[in-house]
Short mmCIF file of C-alpha atoms and ligand atoms in Angstrom, two decimals:
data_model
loop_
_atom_site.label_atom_id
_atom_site.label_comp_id
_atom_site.label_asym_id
_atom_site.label_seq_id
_atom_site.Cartn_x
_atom_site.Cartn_y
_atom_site.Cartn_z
CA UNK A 6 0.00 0.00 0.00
CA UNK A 7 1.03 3.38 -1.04
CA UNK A 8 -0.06 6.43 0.86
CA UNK A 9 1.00 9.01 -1.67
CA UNK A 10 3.67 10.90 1.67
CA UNK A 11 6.49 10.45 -0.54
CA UNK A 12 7.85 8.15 1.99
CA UNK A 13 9.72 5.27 0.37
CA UNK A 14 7.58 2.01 0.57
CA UNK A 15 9.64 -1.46 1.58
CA UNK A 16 8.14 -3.08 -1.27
CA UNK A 17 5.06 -2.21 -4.21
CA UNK A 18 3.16 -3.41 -7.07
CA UNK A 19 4.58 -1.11 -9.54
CA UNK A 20 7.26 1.33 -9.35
CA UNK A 21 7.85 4.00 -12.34
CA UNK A 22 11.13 4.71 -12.89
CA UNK A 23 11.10 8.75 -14.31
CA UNK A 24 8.77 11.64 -13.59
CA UNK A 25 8.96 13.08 -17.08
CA UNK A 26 6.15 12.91 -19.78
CA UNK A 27 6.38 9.90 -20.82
CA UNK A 28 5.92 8.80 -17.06
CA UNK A 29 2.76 10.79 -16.10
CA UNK A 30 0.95 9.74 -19.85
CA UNK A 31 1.23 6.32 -18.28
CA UNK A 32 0.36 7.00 -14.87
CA UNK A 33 -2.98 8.71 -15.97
CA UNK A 34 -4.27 6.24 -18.66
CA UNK A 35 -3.46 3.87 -15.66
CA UNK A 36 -5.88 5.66 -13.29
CA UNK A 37 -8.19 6.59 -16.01
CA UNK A 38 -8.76 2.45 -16.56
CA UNK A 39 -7.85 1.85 -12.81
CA UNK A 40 -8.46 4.06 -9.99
CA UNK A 41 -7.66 1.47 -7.61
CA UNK A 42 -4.06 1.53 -8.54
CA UNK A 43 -3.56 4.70 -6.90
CA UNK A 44 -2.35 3.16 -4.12
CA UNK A 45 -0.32 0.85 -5.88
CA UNK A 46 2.49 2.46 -7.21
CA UNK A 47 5.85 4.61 -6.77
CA UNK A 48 7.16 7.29 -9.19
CA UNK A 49 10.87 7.51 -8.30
CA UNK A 50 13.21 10.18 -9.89
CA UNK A 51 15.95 12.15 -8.13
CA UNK A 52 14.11 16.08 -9.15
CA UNK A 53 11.47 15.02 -6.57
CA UNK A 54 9.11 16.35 -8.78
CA UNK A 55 7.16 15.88 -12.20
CA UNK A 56 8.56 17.49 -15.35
CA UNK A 57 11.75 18.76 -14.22
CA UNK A 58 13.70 17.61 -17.15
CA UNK A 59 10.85 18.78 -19.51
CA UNK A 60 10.34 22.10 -17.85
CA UNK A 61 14.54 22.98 -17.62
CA UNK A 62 14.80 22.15 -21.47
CA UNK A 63 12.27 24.57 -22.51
CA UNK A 64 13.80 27.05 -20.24
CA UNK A 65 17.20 26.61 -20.96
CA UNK A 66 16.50 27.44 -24.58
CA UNK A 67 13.89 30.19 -23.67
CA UNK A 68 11.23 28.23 -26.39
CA UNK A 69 8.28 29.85 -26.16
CA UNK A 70 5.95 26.91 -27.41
CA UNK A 71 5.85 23.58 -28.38
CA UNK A 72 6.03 22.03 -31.91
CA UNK A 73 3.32 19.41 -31.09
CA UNK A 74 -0.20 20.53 -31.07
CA UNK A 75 -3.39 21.25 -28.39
CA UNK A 76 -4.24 17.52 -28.57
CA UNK A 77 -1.10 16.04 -27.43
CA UNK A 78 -0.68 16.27 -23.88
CA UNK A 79 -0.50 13.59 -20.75
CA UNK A 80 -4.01 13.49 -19.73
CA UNK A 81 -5.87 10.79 -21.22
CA UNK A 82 -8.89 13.51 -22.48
CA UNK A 83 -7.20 14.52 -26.06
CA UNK A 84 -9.56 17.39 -25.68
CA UNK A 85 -8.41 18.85 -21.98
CA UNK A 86 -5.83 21.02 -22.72
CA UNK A 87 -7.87 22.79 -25.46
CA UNK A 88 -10.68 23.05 -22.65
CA UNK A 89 -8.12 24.51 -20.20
CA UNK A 90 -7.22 27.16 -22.62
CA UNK A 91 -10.67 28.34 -23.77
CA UNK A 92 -9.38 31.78 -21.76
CA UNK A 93 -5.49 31.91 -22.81
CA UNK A 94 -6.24 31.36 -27.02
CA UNK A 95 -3.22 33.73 -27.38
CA UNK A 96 -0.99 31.15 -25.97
CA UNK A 97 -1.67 28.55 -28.67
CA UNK A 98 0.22 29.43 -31.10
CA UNK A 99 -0.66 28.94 -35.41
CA UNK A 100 -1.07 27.04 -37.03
CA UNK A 101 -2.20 24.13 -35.34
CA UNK A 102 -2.68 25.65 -31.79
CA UNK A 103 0.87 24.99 -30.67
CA UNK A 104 1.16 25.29 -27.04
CA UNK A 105 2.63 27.82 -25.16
CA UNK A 106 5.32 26.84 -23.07
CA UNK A 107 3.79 28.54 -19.66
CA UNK A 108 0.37 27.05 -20.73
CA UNK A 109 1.61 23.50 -21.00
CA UNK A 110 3.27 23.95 -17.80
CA UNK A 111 -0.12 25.49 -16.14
CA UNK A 112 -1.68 22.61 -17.98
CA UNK A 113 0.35 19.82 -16.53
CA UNK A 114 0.35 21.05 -13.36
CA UNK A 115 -3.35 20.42 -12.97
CA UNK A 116 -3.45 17.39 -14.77
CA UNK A 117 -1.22 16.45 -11.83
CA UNK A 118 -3.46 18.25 -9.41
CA UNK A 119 -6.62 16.59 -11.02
CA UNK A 120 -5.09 12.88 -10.81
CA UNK A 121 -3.64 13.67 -7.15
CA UNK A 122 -0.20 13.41 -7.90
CA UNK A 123 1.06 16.27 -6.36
CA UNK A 124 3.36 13.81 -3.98
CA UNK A 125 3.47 10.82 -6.10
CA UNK A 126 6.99 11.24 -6.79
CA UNK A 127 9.82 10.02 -4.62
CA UNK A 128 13.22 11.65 -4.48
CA UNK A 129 15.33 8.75 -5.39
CA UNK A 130 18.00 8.01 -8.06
CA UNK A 131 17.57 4.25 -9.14
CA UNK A 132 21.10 2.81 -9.73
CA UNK A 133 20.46 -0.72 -9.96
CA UNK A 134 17.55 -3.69 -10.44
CA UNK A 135 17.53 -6.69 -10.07
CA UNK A 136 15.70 -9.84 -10.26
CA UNK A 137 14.94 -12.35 -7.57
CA UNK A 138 12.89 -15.14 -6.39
CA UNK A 139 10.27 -14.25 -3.62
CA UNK A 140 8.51 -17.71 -2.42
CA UNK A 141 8.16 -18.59 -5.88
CA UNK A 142 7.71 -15.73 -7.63
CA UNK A 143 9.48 -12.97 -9.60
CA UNK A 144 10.57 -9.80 -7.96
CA UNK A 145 12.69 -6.44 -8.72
CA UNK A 146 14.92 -5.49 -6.32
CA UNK A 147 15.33 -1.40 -7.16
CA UNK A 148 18.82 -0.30 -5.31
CA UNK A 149 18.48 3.83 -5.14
CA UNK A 150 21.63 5.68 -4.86
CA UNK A 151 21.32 6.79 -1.36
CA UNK A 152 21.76 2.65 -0.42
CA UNK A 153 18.11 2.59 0.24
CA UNK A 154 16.05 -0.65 -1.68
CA UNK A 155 12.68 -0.83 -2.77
CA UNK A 156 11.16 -4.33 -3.94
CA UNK A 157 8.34 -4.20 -6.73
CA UNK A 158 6.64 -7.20 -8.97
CA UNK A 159 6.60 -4.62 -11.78
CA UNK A 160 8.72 -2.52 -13.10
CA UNK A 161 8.56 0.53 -15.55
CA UNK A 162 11.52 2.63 -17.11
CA UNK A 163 10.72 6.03 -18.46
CA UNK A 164 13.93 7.39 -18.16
CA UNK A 165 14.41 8.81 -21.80
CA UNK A 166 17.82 7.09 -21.72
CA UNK A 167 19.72 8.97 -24.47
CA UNK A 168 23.45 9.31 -25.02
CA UNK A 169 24.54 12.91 -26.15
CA UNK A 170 26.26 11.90 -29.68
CA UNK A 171 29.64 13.58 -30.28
CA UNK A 172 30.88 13.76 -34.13
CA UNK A 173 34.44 11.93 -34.15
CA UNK A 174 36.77 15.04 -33.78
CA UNK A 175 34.69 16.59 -30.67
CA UNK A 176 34.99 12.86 -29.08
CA UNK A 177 39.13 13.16 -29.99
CA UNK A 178 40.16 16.52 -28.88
CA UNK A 179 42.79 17.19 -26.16
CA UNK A 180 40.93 18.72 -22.89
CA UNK A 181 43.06 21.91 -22.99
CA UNK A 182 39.98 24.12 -23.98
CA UNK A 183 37.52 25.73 -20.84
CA UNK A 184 34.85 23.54 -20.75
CA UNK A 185 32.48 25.90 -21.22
CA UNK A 186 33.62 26.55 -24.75
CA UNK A 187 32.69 23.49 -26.53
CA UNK A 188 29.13 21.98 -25.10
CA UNK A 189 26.50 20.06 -26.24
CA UNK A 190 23.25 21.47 -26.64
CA UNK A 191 21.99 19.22 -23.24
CA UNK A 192 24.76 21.48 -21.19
CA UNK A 193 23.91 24.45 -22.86
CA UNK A 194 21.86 27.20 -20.67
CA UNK A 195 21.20 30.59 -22.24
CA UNK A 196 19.53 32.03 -18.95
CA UNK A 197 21.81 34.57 -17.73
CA UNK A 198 23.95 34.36 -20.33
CA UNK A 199 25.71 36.95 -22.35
CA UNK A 200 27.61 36.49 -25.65
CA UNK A 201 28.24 40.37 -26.45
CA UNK A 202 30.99 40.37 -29.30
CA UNK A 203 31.45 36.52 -29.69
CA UNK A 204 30.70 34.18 -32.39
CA UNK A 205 29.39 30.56 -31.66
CA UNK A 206 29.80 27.92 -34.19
CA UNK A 207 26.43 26.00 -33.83
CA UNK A 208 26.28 22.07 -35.80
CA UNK A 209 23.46 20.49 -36.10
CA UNK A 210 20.15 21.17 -38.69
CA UNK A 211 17.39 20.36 -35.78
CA UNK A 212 15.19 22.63 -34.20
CA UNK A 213 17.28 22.12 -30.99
CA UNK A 214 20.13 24.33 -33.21
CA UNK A 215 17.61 26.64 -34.61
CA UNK A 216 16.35 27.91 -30.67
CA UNK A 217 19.98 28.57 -29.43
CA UNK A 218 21.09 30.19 -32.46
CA UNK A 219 18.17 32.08 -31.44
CA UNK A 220 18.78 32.86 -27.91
CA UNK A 221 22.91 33.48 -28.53
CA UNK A 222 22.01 36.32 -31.35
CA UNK A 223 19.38 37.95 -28.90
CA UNK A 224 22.12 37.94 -26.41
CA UNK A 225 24.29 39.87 -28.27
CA UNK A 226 26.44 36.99 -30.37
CA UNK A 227 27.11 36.14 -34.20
CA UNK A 228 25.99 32.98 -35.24
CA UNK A 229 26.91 29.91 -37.67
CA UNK A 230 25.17 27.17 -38.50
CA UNK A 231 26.22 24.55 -39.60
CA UNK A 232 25.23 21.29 -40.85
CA UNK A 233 26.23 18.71 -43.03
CA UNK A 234 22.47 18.69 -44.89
CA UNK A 235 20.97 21.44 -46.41
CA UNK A 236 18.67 23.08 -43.37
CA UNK A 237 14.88 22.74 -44.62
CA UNK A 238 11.76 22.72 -43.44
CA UNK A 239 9.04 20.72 -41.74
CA UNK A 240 5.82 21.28 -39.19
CA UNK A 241 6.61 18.36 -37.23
CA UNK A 242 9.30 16.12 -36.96
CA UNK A 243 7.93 12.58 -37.90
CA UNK A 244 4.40 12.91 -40.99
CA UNK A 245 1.43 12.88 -38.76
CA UNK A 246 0.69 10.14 -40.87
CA UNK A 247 3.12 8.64 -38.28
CA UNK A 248 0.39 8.98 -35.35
CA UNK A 249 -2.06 6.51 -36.40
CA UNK A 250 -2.82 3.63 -39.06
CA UNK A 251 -1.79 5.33 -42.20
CA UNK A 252 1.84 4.36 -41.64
CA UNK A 253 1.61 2.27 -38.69
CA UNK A 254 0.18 -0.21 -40.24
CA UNK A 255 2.47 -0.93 -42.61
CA UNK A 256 5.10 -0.08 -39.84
CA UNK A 257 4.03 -2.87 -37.86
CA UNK A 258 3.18 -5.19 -40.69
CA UNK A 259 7.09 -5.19 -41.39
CA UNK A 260 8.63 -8.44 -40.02
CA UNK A 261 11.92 -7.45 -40.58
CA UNK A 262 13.16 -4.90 -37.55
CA UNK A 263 16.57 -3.85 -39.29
CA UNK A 264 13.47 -2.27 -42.03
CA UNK A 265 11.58 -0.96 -38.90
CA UNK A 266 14.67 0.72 -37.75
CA UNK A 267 15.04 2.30 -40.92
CA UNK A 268 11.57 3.64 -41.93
CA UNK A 269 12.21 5.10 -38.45
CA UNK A 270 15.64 6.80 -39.58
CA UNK A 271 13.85 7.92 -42.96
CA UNK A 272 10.56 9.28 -41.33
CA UNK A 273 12.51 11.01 -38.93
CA UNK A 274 15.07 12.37 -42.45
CA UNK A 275 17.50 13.89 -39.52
CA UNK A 276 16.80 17.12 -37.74
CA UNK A 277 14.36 19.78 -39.41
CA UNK A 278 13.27 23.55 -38.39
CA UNK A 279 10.11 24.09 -38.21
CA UNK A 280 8.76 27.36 -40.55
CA UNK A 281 8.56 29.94 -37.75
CA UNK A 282 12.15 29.44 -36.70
CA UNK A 283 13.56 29.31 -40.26
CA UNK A 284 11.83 32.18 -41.53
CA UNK A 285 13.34 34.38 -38.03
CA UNK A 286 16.37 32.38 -38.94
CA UNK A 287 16.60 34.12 -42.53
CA UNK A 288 15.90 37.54 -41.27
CA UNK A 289 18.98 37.51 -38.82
CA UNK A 290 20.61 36.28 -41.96
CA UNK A 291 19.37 39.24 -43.80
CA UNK A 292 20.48 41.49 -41.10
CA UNK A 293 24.03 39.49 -40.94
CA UNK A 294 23.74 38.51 -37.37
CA UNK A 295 23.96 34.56 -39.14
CA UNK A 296 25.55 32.43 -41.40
CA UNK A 297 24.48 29.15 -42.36
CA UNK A 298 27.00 26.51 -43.31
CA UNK A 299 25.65 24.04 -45.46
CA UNK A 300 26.33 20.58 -46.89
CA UNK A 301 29.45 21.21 -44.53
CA UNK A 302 31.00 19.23 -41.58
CA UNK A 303 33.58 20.35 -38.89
CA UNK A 304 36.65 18.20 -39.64
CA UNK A 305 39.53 19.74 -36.93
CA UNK A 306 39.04 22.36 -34.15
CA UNK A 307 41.48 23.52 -32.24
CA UNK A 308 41.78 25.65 -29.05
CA UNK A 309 44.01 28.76 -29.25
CA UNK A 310 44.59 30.68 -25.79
CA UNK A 311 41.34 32.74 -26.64
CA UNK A 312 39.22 30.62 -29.15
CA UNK A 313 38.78 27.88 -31.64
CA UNK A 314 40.03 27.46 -35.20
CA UNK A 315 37.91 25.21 -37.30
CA UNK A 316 38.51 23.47 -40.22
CA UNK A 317 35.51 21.99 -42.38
CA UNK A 318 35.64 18.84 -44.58
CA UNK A 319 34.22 21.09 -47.30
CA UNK A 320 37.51 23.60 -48.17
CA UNK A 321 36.58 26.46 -50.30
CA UNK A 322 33.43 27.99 -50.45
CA UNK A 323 29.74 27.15 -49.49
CA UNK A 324 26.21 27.27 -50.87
CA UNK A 325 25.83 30.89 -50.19
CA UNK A 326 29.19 31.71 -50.94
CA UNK A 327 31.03 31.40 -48.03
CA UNK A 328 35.03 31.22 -47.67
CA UNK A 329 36.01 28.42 -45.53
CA UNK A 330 35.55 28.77 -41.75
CA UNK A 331 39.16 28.51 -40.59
CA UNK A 332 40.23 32.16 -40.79
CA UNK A 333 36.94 33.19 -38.64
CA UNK A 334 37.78 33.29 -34.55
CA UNK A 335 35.41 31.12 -33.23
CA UNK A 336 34.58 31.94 -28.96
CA UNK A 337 32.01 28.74 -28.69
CA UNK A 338 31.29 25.64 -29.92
CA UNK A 339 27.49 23.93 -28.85
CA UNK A 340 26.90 20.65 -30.41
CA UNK A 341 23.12 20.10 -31.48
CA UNK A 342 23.73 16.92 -32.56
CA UNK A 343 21.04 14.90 -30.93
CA UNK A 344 21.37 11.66 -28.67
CA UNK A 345 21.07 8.17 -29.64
CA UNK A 346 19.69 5.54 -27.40
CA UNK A 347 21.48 2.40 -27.40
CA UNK A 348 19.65 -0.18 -24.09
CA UNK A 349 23.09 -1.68 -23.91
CA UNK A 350 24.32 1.06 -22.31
CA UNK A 351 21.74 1.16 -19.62
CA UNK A 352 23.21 0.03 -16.35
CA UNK A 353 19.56 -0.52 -14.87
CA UNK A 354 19.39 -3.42 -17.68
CA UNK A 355 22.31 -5.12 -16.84
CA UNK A 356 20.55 -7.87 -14.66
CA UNK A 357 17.69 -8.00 -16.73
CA UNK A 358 19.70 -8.42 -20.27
CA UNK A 359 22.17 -11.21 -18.82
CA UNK A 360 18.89 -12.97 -17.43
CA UNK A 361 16.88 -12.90 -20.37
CA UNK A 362 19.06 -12.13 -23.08
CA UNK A 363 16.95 -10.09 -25.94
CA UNK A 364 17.90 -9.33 -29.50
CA UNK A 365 18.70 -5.80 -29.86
CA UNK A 366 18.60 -3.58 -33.13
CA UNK A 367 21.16 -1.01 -33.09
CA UNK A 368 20.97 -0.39 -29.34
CA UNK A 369 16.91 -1.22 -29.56
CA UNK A 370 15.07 -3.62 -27.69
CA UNK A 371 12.34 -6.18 -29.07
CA UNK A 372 9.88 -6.01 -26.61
CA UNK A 373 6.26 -7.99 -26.53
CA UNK A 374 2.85 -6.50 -27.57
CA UNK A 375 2.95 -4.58 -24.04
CA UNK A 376 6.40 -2.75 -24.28
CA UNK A 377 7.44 -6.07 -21.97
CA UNK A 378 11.01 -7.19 -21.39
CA UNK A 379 10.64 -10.80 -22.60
CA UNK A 380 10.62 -13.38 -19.85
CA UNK A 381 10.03 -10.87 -16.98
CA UNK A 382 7.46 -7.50 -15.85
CA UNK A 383 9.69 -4.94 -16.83
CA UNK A 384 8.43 -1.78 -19.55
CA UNK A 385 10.10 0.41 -21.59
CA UNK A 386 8.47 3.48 -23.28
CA UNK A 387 9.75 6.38 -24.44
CA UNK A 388 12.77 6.43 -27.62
CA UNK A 389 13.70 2.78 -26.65
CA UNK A 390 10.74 1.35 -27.84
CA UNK A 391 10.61 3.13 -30.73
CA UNK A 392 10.56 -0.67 -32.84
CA UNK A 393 7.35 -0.78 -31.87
CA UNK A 394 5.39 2.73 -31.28
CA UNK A 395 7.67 4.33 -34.35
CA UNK A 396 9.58 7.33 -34.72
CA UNK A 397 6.97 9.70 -32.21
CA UNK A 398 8.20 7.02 -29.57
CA UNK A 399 9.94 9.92 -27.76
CA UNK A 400 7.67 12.34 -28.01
CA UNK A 401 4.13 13.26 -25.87
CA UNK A 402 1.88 11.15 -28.58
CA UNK A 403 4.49 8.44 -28.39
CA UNK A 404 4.17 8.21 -24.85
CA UNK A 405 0.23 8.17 -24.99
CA UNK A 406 0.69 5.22 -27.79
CA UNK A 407 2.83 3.57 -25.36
CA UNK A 408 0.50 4.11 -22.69
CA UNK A 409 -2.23 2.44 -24.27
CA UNK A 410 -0.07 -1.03 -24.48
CA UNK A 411 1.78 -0.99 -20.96
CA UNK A 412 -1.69 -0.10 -19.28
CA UNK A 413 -3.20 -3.36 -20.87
CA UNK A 414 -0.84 -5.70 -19.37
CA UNK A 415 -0.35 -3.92 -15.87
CA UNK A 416 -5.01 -3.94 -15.50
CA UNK A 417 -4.89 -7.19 -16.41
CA UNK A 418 -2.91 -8.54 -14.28
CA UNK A 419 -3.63 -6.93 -11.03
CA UNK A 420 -5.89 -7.69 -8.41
CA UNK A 421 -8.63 -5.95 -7.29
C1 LIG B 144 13.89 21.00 -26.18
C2 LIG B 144 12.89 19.91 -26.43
C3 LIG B 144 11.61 20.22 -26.87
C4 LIG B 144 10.67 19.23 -27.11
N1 LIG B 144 9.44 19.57 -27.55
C5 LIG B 144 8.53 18.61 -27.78
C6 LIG B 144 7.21 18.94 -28.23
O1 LIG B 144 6.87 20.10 -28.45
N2 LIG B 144 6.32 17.93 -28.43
C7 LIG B 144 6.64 16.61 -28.22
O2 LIG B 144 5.79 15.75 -28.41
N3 LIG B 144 7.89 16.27 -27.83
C8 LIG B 144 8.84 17.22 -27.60
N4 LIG B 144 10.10 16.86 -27.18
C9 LIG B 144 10.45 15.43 -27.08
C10 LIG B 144 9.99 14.74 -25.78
O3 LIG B 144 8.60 14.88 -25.59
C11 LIG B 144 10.71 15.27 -24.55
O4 LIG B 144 12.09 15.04 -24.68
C12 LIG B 144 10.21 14.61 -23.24
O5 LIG B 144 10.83 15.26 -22.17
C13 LIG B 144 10.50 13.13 -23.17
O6 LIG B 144 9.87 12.63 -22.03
P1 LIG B 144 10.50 11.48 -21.12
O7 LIG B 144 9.57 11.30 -19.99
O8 LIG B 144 10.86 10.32 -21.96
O9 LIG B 144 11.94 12.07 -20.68
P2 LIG B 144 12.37 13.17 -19.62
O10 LIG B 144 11.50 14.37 -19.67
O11 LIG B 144 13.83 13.34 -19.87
O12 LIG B 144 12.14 12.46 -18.22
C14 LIG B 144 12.88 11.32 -17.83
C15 LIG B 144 13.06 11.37 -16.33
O13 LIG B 144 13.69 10.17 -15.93
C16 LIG B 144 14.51 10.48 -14.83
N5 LIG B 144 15.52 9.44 -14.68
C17 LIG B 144 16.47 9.08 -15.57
N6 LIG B 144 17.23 8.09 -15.04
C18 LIG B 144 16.72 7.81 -13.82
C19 LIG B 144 17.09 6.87 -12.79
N7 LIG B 144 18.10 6.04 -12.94
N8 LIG B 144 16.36 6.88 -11.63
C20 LIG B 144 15.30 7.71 -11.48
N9 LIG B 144 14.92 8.61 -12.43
C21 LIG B 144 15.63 8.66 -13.58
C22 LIG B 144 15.10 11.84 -15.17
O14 LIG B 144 15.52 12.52 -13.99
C23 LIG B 144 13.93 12.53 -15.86
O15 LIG B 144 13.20 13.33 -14.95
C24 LIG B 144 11.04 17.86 -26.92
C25 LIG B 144 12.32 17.55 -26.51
C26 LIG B 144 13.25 18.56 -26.25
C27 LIG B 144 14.65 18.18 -25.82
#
């Protein structure tokens, strides 16, 4: 029994491992089909809170709403945030009714208040799990990093889980530059900051690139961007044909995964900016605050007392005419280069994956119907089970898709 004090239980039904997005979809579908579960479960993650992680990205980058539409949100009502804005229209944003970022927030935070989740989530940092046999039956043992343990007969992980990826000659430098000068876009915070006289070299063509090239130019820097597509244009980042049969089905009708994992890569076509941001993005262009570097990669960089010098693979001059980068001073370097997700990597597996060893498609897991770890009660959602929700896996409707499965197997076999 859980009483909701934020007191850590000796042992539970179901313990959630992350208090982000993906975390709170599932715990309100859950309720939604299950009241009684209330007092069934944990939500551990070291913030203490819901939506840390979620709420420090969007402030880090000062983004003022979200790409995804008014209909995808955690609560299991597709039409509650749209409700909950009837008096705040001017915070969604065209033109599909984009959230605002405060809105979402306000939104969230009475989704939580409406479920009575307020102290659902423990302040605990799960470092290990592991299986063992309780009279018979299968059990987790969760070992947080204070030393304390927790034993639960199901598990969830909605930890997100990705890697920051590095291109080859950020992962090879010598650490003789300040830290602070080459970062990747997950370590970058623009509150506070001030970049008065200094050019940043900014790689990556995603909309992660396109907000802090934003936020360094309105804090006084020059910008490049760089990337080794052409930059382009796109509402969303996976078709919403993605978010239900139209390319599902054939999605899941493929039997193959190394073609799943693919139609993922190719739906997904790298990063894109959305129109808004590349049409600001042009302007600042116009008014020479910006340079974009296309079809280009950084090949060396190299830290000089006071600043970089960058080569690029691409020697000579660029789409719009640009001479090569290395006689520019460069003062930053922020990598928007994305994460991958490889379950390998994941130390909370390690138990689990020698136990009941699982193929795994370039760092994916195949799970069962339910998001299930084969052979035991364990979940995945969020970008790791992107084999079988597709390339929105990660995001808020991927989470709600995910929902859907994991709730199915955790009703049906409760009590009660
Ligand atoms: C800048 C940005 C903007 C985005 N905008 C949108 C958007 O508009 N629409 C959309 O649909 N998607 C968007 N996304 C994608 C996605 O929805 C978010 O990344 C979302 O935060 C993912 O939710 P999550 O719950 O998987 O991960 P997170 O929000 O990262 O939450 C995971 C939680 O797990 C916890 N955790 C990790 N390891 C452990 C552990 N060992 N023990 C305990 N807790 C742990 C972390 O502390 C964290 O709180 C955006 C992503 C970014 C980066």
């Amino acid at each position: 029994m859980v009483d909701g004090s934020g007191a850590l239980p000796v042992s539970v039904d179901l313990a959630i491992v992350g208090a982000g997005p993906q975390s709170l979809t599932l715990v309100t579908h859950l309720l939604q089909k299950k009241r009684s579960m209330e007092s069934r479960f944990v939500v551990l993650d070291p913030a203490g809170n819901w939506l840390r992680q979620w709420q420090e990205q969007f402030a880090a980058y000062g983004i003022p709403h979200l790409r995804s539409p008014a209909v995808h949100h955690p609560d299991p009502n597709p039409h509650a945030l749209r409700a909950f804005a009837a008096s705040r229209s001017q915070e969604l944003f065209p033109p599909y009714d984009l959230p605002g970022t405060q809105l979402f927030e306000d939104f969230c935070q009475d989704v939580i208040e409406r479920w009575n989740l307020q102290r659902r989530v423990i302040p605990a940092l799960v470092q290990h799990i592991e299986l063992f046999d309780q009279k018979g039956r299968q059990r987790f043992r969760l070992g947080l990093a204070d030393g304390r343990e927790l034993t639960a007969r199901r598990v969830v992980l909605a930890i997100a889980g990705g890697d920051p990826h590095l291109p080859p000659w950020a992962r090879s430098l010598p650490l003789t530059y300040p830290p602070d000068r080459l970062r990747h876009s997950h370590q970058v915070d623009l509150r506070g900051s001030r970049f008065t006289g200094e050019r940043v070299l900014i790689v990556g063509s995603g909309l992660t690139s396109g907000h802090l090239a934003l936020g360094a130019i309105a804090q006084g820097a020059e910008v490049i961007l760089m990337a080794r597509r052409q930059f382009y244009e796109k509402l969303f980042d996976a078709d919403p044909g993605w978010l239900g049969p139209k390319y599902l089905k054939g999605f899941h009708g493929e039997p193959d995964w190394e073609n799943r994992w693919q139609m993922i890569q190719s739906a997904r076509n790298g990063g894109s900016l959305t129109h808004a941001i590349l049409t600001q993005l042009r302007r600042l262009e116009r008014q020479g605050k910006l340079s974009f570097y296309e079809q280009c990669e950084v090949q060396t960089a190299a830290w000089h007392e006071k600043g970089w010098n960058v080569t690029c693979a691409q020697r000579g001059t660029h789409g719009d005419g640009h001479d090569c980068i290395a006689h520019l001073p460069i003062d930053r370097i922020w990598l928007a280069t994305g994460g991958t997700i490889n379950v390998n990597h994941w130390p909370l597996l390690s138990d689990v994956r020698d136990r009941y060893p699982l193929p795994i498609i370039k760092g994916l897991p195949i799970l069962d119907h339910h998001l299930r770890w084969p052979g035991c009660e364990l979940f995945i959602m969020g970008g790791a089970a992107a084999l079988h929700i597709g390339p929105v896996a990660r995001n808020l409707f991927g989470a709600k898709l995910a929902s859907d499965r994991i709730v199915q197997a955790l009703i049906k076999d409760s009590p009660g």
